[in-house]
Coordinates of C-alpha atoms and ligand atoms in Angstrom, one line a residue:
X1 CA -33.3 28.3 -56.4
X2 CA -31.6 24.7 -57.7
X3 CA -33.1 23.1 -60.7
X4 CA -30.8 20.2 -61.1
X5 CA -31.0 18.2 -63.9
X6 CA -29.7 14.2 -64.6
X7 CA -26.1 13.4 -66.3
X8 CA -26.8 10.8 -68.9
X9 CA -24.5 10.5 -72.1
X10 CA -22.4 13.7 -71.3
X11 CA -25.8 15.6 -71.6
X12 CA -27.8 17.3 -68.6
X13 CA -31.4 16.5 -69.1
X14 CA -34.6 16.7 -67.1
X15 CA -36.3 13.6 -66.2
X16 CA -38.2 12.0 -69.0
X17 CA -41.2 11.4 -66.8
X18 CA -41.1 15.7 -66.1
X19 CA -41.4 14.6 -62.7
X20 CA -40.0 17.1 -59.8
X21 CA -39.2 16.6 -56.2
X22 CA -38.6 20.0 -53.8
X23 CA -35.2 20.0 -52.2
X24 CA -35.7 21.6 -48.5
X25 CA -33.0 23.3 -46.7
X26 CA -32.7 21.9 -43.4
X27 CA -31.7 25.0 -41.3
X28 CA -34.9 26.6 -42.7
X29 CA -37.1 24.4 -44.0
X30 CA -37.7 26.7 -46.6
X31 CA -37.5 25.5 -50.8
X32 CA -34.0 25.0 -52.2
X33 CA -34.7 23.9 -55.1
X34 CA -36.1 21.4 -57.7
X35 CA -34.6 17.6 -58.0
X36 CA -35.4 15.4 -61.2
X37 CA -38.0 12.1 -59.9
X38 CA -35.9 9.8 -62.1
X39 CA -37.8 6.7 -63.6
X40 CA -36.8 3.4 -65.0
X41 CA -36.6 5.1 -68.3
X42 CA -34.0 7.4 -67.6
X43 CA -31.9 4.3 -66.1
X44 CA -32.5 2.3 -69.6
X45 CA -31.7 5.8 -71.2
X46 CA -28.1 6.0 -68.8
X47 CA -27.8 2.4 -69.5
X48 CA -27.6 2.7 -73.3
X49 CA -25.3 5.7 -72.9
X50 CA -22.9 3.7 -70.7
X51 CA -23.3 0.8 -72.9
X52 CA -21.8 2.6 -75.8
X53 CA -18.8 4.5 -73.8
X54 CA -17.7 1.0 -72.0
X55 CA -15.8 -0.5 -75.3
X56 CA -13.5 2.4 -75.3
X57 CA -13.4 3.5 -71.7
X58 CA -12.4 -0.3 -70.5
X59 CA -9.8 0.2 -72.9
X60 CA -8.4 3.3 -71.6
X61 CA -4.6 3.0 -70.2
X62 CA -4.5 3.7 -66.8
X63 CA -2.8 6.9 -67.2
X64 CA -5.7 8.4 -69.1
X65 CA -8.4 7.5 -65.9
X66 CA -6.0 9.1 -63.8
X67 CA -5.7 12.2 -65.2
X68 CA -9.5 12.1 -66.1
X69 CA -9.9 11.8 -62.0
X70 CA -6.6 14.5 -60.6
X71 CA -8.4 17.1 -63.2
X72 CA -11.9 16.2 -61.4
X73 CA -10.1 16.8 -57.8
X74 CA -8.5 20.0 -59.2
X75 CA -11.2 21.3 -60.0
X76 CA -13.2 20.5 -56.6
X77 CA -10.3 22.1 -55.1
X78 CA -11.4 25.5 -57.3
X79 CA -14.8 25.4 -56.8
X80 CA -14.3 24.3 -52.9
X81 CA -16.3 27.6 -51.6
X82 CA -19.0 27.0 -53.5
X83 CA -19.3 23.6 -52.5
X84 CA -19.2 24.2 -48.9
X85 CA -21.8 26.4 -49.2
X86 CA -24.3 23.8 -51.1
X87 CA -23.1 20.9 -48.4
X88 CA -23.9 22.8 -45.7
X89 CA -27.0 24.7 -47.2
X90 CA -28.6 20.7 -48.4
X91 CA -27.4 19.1 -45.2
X92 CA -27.7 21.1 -42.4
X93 CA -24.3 20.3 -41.6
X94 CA -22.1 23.8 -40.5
X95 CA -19.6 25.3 -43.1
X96 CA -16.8 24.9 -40.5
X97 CA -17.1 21.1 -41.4
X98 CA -18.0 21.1 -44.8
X99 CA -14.6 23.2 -45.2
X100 CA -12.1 20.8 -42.9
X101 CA -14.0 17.4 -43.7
X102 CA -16.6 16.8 -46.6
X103 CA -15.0 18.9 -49.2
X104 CA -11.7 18.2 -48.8
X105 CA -12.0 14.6 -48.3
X106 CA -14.3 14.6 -51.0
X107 CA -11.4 15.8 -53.5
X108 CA -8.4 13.3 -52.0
X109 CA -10.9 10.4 -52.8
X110 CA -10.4 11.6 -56.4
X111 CA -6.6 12.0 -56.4
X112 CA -6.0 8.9 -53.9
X113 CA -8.1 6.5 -56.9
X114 CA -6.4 8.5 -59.3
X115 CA -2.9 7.1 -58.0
X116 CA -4.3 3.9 -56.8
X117 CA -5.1 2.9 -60.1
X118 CA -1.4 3.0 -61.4
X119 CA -0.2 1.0 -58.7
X120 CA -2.7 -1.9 -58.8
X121 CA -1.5 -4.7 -60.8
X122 CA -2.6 -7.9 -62.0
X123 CA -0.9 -10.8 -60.4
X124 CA 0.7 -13.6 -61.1
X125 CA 1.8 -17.4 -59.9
X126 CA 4.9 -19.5 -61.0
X127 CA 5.8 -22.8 -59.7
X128 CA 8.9 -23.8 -58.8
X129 CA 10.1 -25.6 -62.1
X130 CA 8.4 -22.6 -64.2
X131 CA 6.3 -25.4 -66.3
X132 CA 2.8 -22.8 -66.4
X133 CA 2.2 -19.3 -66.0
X134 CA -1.1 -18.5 -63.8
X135 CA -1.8 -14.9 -64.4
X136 CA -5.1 -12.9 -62.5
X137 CA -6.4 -10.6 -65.1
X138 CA -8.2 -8.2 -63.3
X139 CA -11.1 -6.8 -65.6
X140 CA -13.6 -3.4 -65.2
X141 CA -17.1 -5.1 -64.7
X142 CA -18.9 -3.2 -67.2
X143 CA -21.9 -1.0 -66.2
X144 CA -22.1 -0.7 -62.5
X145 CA -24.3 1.0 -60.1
X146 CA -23.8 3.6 -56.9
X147 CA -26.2 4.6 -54.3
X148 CA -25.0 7.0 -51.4
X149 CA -27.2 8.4 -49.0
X150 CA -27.4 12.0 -47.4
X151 CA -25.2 12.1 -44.0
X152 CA -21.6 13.0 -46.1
X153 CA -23.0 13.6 -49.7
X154 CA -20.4 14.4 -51.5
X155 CA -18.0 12.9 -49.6
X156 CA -19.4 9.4 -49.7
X157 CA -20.5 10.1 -53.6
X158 CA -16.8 10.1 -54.6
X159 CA -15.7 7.5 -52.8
X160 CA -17.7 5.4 -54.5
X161 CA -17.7 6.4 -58.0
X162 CA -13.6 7.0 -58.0
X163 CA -12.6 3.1 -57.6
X164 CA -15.9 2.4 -60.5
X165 CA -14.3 4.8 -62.9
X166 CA -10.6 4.3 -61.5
X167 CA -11.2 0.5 -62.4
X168 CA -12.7 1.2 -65.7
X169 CA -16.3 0.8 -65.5
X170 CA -18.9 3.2 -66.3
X171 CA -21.1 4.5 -63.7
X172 CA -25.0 5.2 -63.0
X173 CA -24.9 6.9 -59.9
X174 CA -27.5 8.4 -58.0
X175 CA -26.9 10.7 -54.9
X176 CA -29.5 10.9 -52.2
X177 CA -32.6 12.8 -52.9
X178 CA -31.9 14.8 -49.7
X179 CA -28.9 16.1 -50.3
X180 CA -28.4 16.1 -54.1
X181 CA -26.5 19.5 -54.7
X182 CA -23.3 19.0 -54.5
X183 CA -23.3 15.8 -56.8
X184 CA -24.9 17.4 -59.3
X185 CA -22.3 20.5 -59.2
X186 CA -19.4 17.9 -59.6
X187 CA -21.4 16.3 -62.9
X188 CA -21.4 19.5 -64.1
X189 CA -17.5 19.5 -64.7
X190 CA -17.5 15.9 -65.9
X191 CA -16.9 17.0 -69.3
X192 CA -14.6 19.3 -68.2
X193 CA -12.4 16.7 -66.1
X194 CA -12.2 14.5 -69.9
X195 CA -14.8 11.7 -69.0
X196 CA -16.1 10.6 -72.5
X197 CA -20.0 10.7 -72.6
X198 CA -21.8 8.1 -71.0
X199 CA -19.1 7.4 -68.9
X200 CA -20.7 9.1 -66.1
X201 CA -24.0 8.8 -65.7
X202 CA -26.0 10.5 -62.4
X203 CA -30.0 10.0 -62.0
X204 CA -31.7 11.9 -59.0
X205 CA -34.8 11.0 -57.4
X206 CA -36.9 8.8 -54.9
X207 CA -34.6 5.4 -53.6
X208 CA -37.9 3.1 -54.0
X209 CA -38.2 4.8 -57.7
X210 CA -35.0 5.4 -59.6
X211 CA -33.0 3.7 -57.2
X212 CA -34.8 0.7 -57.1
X213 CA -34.5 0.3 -61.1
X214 CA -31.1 0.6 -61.0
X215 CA -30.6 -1.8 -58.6
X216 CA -33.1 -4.1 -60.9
X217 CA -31.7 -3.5 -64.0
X218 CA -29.7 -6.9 -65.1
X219 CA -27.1 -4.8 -67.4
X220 CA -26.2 -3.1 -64.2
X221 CA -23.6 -5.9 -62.8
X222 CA -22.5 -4.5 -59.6
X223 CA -23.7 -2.5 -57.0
X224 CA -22.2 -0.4 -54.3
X225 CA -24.1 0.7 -51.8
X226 CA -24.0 3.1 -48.6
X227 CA -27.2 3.6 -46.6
X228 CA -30.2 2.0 -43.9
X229 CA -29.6 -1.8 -42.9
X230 CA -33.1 -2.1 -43.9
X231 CA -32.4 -0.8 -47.8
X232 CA -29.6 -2.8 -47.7
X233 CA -30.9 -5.8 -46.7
X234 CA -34.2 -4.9 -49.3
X235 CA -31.3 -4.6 -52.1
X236 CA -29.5 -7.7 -51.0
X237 CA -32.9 -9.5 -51.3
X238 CA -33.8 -7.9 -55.0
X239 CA -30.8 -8.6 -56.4
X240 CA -29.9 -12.3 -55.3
X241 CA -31.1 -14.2 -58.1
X242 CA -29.2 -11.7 -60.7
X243 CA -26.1 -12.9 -58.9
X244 CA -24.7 -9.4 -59.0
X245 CA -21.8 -7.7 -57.5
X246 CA -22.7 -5.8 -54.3
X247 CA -21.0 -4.2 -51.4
X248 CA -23.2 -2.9 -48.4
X249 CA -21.8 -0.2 -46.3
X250 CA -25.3 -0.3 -43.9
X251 CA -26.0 1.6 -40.4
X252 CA -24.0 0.8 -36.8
X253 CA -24.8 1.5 -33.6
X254 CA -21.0 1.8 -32.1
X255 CA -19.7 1.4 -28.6
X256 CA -17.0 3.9 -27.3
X257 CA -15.4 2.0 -24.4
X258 CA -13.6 4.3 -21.9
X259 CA -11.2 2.3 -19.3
X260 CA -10.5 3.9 -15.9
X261 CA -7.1 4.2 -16.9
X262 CA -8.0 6.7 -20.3
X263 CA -6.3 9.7 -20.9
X264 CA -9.1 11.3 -19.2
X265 CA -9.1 14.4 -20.8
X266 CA -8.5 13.1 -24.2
X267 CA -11.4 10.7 -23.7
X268 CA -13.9 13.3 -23.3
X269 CA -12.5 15.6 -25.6
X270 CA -13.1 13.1 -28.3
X271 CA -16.2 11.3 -27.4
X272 CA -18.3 14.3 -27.1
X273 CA -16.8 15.0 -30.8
X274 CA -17.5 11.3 -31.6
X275 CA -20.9 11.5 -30.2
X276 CA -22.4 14.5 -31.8
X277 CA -19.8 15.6 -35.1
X278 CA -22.5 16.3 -37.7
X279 CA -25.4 16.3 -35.4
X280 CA -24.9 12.8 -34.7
X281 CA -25.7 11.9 -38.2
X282 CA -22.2 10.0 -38.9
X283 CA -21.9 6.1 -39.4
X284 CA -19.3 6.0 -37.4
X285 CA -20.3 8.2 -34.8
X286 CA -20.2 6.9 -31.0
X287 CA -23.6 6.6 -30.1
X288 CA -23.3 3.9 -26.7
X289 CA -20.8 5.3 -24.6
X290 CA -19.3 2.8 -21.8
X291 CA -17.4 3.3 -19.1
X292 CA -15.8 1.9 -16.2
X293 CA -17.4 2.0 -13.1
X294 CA -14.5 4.0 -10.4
X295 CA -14.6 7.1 -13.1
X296 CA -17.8 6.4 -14.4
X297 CA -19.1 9.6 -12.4
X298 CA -16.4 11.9 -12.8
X299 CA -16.9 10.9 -17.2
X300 CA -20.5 11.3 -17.2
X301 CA -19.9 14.8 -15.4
X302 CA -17.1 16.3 -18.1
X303 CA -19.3 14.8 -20.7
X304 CA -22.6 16.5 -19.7
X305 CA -20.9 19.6 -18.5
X306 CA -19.1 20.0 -22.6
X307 CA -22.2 18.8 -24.4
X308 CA -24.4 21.8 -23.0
X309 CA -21.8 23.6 -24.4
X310 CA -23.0 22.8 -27.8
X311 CA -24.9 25.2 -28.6
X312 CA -27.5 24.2 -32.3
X313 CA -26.8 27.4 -34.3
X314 CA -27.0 28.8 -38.3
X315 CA -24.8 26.7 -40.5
X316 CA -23.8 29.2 -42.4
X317 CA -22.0 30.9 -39.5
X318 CA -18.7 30.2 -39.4
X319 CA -18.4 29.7 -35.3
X320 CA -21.4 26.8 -35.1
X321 CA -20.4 24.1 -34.4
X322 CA -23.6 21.6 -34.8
X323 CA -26.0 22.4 -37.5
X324 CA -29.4 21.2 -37.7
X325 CA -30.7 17.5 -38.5
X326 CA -31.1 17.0 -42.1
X327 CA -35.1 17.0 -42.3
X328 CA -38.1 17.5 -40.6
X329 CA -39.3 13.9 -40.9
X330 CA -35.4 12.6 -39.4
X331 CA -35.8 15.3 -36.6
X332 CA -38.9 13.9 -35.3
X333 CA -37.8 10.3 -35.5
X334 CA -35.0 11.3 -33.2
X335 CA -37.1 13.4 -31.0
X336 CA -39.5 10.3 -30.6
X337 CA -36.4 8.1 -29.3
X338 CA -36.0 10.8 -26.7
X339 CA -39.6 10.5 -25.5
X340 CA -39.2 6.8 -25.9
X341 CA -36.3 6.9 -23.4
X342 CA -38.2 8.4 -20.7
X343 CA -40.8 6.1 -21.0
X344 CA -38.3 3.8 -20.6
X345 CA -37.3 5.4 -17.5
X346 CA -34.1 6.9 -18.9
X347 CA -32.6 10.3 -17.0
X348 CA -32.2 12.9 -19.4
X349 CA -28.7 14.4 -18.4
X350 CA -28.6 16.9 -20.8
X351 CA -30.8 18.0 -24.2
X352 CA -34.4 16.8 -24.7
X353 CA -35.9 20.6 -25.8
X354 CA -35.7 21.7 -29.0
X355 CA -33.7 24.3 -28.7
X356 CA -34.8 28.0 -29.8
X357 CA -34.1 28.9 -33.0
X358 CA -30.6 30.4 -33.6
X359 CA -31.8 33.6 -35.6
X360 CA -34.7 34.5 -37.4
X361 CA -33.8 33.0 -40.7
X362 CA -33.6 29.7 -38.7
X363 CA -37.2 30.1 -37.4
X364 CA -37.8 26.8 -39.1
X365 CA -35.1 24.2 -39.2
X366 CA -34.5 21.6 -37.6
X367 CA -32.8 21.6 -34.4
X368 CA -32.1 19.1 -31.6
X369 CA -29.7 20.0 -28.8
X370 CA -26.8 17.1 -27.7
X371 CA -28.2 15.0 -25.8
X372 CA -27.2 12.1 -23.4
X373 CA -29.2 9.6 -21.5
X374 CA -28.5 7.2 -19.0
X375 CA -30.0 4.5 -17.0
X376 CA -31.1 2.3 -19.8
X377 CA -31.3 -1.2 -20.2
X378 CA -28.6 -2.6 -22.4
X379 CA -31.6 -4.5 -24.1
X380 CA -33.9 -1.9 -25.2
X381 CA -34.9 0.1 -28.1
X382 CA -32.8 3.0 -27.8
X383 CA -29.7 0.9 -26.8
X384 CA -30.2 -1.3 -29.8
X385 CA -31.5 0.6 -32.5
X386 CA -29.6 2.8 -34.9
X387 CA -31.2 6.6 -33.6
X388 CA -28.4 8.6 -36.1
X389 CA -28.7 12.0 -34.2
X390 CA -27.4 13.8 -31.2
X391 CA -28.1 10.9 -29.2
X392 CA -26.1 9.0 -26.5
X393 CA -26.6 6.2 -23.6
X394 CA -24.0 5.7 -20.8
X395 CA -23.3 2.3 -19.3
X396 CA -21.5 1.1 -16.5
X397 CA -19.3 -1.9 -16.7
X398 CA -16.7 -3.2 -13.9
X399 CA -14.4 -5.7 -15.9
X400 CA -13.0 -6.1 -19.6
X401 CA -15.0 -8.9 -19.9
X402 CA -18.4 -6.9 -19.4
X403 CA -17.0 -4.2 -21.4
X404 CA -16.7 -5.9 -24.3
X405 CA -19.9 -8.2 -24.0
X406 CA -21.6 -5.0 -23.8
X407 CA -20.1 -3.6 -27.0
X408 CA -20.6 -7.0 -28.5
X409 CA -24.6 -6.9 -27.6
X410 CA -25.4 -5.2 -30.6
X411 CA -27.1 -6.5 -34.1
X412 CA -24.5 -3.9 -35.5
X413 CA -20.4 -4.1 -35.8
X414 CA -19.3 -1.2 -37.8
X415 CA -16.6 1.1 -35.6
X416 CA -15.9 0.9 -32.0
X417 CA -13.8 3.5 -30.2
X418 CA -11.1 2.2 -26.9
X419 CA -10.0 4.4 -24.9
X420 CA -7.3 3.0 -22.2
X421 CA -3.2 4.1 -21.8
X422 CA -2.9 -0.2 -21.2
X423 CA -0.8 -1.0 -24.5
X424 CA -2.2 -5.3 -24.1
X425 CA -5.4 -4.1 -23.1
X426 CA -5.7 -2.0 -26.3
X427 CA -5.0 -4.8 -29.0
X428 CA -7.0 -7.3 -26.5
X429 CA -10.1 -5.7 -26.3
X430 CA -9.7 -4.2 -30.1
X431 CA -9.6 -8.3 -31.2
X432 CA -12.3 -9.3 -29.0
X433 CA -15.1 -6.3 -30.5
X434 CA -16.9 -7.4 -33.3
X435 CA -16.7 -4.1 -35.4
X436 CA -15.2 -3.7 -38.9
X437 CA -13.0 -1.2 -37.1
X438 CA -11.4 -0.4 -34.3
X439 CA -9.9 3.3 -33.0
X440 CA -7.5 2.9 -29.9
X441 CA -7.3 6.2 -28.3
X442 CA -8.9 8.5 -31.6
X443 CA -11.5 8.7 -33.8
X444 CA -12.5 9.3 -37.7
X445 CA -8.7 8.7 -38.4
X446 CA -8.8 7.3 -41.7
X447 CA -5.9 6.6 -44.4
X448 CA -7.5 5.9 -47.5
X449 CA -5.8 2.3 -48.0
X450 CA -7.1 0.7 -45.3
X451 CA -9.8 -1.5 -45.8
X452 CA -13.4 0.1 -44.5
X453 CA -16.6 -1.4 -43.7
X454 CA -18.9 -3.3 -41.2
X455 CA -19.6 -6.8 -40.1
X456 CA -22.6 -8.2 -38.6
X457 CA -25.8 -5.8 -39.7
X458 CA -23.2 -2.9 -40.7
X459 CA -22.5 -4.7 -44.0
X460 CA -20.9 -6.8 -46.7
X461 CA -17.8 -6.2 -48.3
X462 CA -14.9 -3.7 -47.5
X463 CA -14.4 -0.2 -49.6
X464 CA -11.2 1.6 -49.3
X465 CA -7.4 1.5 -51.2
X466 CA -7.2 -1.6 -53.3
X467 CA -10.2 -3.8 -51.9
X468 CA -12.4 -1.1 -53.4
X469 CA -10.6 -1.4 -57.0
X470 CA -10.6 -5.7 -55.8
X471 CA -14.5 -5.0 -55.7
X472 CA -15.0 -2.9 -59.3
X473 CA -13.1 -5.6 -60.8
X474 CA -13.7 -9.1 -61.7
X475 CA -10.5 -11.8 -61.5
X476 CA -10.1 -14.0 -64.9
X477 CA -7.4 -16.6 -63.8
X478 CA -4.8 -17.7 -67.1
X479 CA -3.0 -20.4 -67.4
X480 CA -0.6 -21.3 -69.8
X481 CA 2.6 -24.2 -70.3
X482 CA 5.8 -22.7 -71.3
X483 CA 7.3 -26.2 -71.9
X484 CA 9.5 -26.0 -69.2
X485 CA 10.0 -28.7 -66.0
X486 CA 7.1 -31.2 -65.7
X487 CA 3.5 -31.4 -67.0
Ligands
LIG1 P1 -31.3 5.1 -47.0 O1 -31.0 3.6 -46.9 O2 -32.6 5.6 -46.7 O3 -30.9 5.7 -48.4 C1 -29.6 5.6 -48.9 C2 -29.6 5.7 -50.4 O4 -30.4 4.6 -50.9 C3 -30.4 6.9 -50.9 O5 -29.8 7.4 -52.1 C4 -31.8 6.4 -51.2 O6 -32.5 7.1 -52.2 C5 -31.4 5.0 -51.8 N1 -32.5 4.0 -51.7 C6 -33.5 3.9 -50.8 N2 -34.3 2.9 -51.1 C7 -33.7 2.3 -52.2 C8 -34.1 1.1 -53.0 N3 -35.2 0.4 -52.7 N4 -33.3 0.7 -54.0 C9 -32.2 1.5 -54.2 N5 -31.8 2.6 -53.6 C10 -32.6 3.0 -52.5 O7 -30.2 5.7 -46.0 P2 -30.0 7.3 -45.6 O8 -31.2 7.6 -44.6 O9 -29.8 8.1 -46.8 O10 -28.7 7.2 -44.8 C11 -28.5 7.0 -43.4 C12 -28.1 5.6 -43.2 O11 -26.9 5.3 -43.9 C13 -27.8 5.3 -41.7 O12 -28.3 4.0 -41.4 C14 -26.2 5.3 -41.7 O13 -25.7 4.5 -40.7 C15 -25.9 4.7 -43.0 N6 -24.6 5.0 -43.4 C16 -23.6 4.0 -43.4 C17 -22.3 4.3 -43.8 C18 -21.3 3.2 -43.8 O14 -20.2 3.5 -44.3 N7 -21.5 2.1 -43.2 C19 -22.0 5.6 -44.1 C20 -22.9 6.6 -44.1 C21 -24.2 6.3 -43.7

C-alpha cells in the first residue's frame, strides 16, 4: 500500500488538513494506496517555500539547472523498473508501454530541457548605424504553477515542470489525483538530483480543491495546464482578471483521413494503433476515422478484422497489449457513448461487451474491448464529443474537399493524421486541417523541439523545445545609445 506524502520546501509532509483520498488500481479496482487531499494551506505553505528558494535559484547559471535536471533523468533511467510498474499499476495502462513510451519519454523530457536551456539565448537588435543596443532579457517568472492530468502521468508531469525549472522558476506542481504514483516517486529523488528546497514543490489532491487554489493563488504567476476543455476553459475564466501566464493543452477529438491512394497496409497498421494505444485514452489518439469512399469497404474490413484482435488483458503481463480504462467512473462514461450510439442508430462493428475479465486478479477492473462504430451522423454526440476510450466512428467522403470539411467540423483542432502516397495532396490537405498538428503518413512522431499544442477548443499556447522555455519566461526589452550614427 502507497501513502504518498506532498513535496513542499525539500520536506515530504502529509497534508495539513490530515485529509486522505484512496488511490484505486484500475485493473482491479482494489485499494493502492493513500493520496494527501491538499488544501489552500498547503499551497500558501509551498508558496512560502518557493518564495524563499526563488532569489537564489533565478540566480543559478545555466549549467547548474542542467545538471540539477540530467541527474534527475539519470536517475529515472535507474529506477525505470520500478516506475513502469507504478505507471502501469495507477493507470491501467500495460507495462509493455509504460517501458517503450511513458518512462522513457518521461526521462528525455529531463535531459532534452536540460540541454535546451544552454542553448537558449537572449536576443538582441542593432540598427544599421549601431546608434542603440535593443537587448530581450529573458527572465524566470517567479513561482509558477503545473497541473497534468492522468492519461500519461509521468510523462506529461515532466514535461511540464522541466522548461519551469529549466527556465529558472520554482514550481508548485500537482499531478492528477488518479494517477499520482509515479510523480511522487520522482519527488522523492528531488533532493537527490541537487534541487535546493522549495524549489520543487508537489501537492496531491482533488483538482476543484488543491488545484483550484493554486490556480487562485495571485503569487503563483503562470500556469501551465494539461487536461478537460471544460477545466481549462473553468481556469481560463478564474484566472483572467490576475492577468496570469497560462498555457492550455485541453482535449481533441482528431480526424485520421485515409485517401484511396494510402499505403493500405500502413494505414491500418497505424490507425488501429492510433485509435486504441492506451485504451484510447491519448490526446492525440485518432478517434474519427475517414475514409474514401472506393476503399472505404475493403478499410473498414482490415480495421474491424485487427481490432478484434485486441484482446483487454492484465497489465502487468508483458504480452497485453491494451490495459484497462483508468476508473470505474471513466469506464462507464465510455460505455454510455456506446449505448448512446445505438440509440443513435450506429452499427456496432466490433466491441460493445465488456469483455470477461482477463484472470482472476482482474475480476474487477475495468475493461472495454476496441470498439468501432459506423453509420453516424457527422453532427451528433458521439461524432463531436471528446469520448477518450477505445472508441472510433468511420465516415465516408468522396472528394478532398469533403474530407477535409469533415475533419474541419469539429469544436476541437489538436492532431490530425493523412494518410495518402500523393506528395501535393499531403501538404494540401495538412494546410487546409485546422489542427495544431499534422502527421502525413505516421503517428505519435514527436521531436522534442517542435512546437506542440492545439487550436480551436484543444488549447492556448504551444509547449515543446524553446516555445515552452518562451512561455516560462517573461521578455524585458533594453535599450541603450552607444553614441554612435544618429539619435
Ligand atoms: P481534468 O481536466 O479532469 O484534470 C486535469 C488536471 O486538472 C488534474 O490534475 C485535475 O486534478 C486538475 N483540475 C481539475 N479541476 C481543476 C480546477 N478547478 N483547477 C485546477 N486544476 C483542476 O482532465 P483529465 O480527466 O485528468 O485528463 C483527460 C483530459 O486531458 C482529456 O480531455 C484529454 O484530451 C486531455 N489531455 C490533453 C492533452 C494535450 O496535450 N492537449 C494531453 C493529455 C490529456
Amino acid at each position: 500500500m502507497f501513502h504518498l506524502k506532498n513535496l513542499i520546501g525539500g520536506e515530504l509532509t502529509d497534508p495539513q488538513g490530515g485529509g486522505w483520498i484512496e488511490n484505486i488500481e484500475p485493473a482491479t479496482g482494489g485499494v493502492l494506496g493513500q493520496i494527501p487531499r491538499s488544501q489552500s494551506a498547503d499551497v500558501e505553505q509551498a508558496v512560502q517555500a518557493a518564495s524563499s528558494a526563488f532569489p537564489t535559484w533565478s540566480q543559478t547559471s545555466f549549467e547548474e539547472r542542467s545538471s540539477c535536471l540530467r541527474r534527475w533523468g539519470a536517475l529515472i533511467a535507474q529506477h525505470s523498473e520500478a516506475l513502469v510498474a507504478a505507471e502501469s499499476m495507477d493507470n491501467g495502462k500495460p507495462v509493455s508501454l509504460a517501458r517503450t513510451v511513458d518512462i522513457p519519454r518521461a526521462q528525455k523530457n529531463l535531459e532534452f530541457f536540460a540541454g535546451a536551456i544552454e542553448h537558449f539565448a537572449s536576443e538582441s537588435h542593432i540598427p544599421a548605424d549601431a546608434s542603440y543596443i535593443h537587448y530581450t532579457h529573458r527572465k524566470p517568472i517567479g513561482i509558477v504553477g503545473c497541473i497534468s492530468p492522468w492519461n500519461l502521468p509521468l510523462y506529461l508531469f515532466t514535461w511540464k515542470i522541466a522548461p519551469a525549472l529549466a527556465a529558472g522558476n520554482c514550481v508548485i506542481a500537482k499531478p492528477s489525483e488518479i494517477t499520482p504514483v509515479t510523480a511522487w516517486m520522482l519527488s522523492q529523488w528531488a533532493a537527490e538530483a541537487g534541487f535546493p528546497k522549495g524549489v520543487f514543490n508537489v501537492l496531491h489532491g482533488y483538482g476543484h480543491e488543491v488545484g483550484q487554489a493554486i490556480v487562485e493563488h495571485p503569487r503563483i504567476k503562470a500556469i501551465s495546464f494539461t487536461g478537460g476543455t471544460q477545466t481549462g476553459a473553468h481556469i481560463a475564466r478564474t484566472t483572467a482578471g490576475q492577468f496570469k501566464k497560462l498555457s492550455l493543452e485541453l482535449g481533441g477529438k482528431n480526424p485520421a483521413l485515409i485517401f484511396a491512394d494510402c499505403d493500405f497496409d500502413a494505414a491500418v497498421r497505424t490507425t488501429v494503433r492510433s485509435s486504441f494505444a492506451n485504451q484510447g485514452q491519448i490526446c492525440l489518439c485518432s478517434s474519427r476515422i475517414l475514409i474514401e469512399e472506393s476503399i472505404y469497404p475493403a478499410f473498414r474490413d482490415a480495421l474491424v478484422a485487427k481490432a478484434k484482435r485486441i484482446v483487454p488483458g492484465d497489465p502487468k503481463d508483458a504480452a497485453t497489449k491494451m490495459g484497462a480504462v483508468v476508473s470505474a467512473s471513466h469506464r462507464d462514461k465510455v460505455l454510455g457513448y456506446i449505448q448512446s450510439a445505438r440509440e443513435q442508430g450506429a452499427t456496432v462493428l466490433c466491441g460493445r461487451e465488456v469483455p470477461p475479465a482477463p484472470n482472476e486478479r482482474c475480476a474487477n477492473g475495468f475493461f472495454i474491448q476496441p470498439t468501432i462504430l459506423e453509420g453516424l451522423d457527422a453532427e451528433c454526440s458521439i461524432n463531436q464529443e471528446e469520448i477518450f476510450g477505445p472508441v472510433i466512428t468511420l465516415q465516408s467522403f468522396r472528394s478532398e474537399t469533403e474530407a477535409i470539411d469533415l475533419a474541419n467540423n469539429s469544436t476541437y483542432g489538436l492532431a490530425a493524421t493523412i494518410w495518402t502516397q500523393d506528395v501535393g495532396r499531403a501538404h494540401r490537405v495538412a494546410s487546409q486541417v485546422e489542427s495544431g498538428i499534422a502527421w502525413i503518413n505516421c503517428w505519435l512522431v514527436r521531436d522534442l523541439r517542435t512546437p506542440f499544442g492545439g487550436v480551436k477548443a484543444s488549447g492556448v499556447g504551444r509547449e515543446g523545445g524553446f516555445e515552452a522555455l518562451r512561455f516560462f519566461t517573461e521578455p524585458q526589452n533594453v535599450s541603450i545609445p552607444t553614441g554612435m550614427g544618429s539619435h
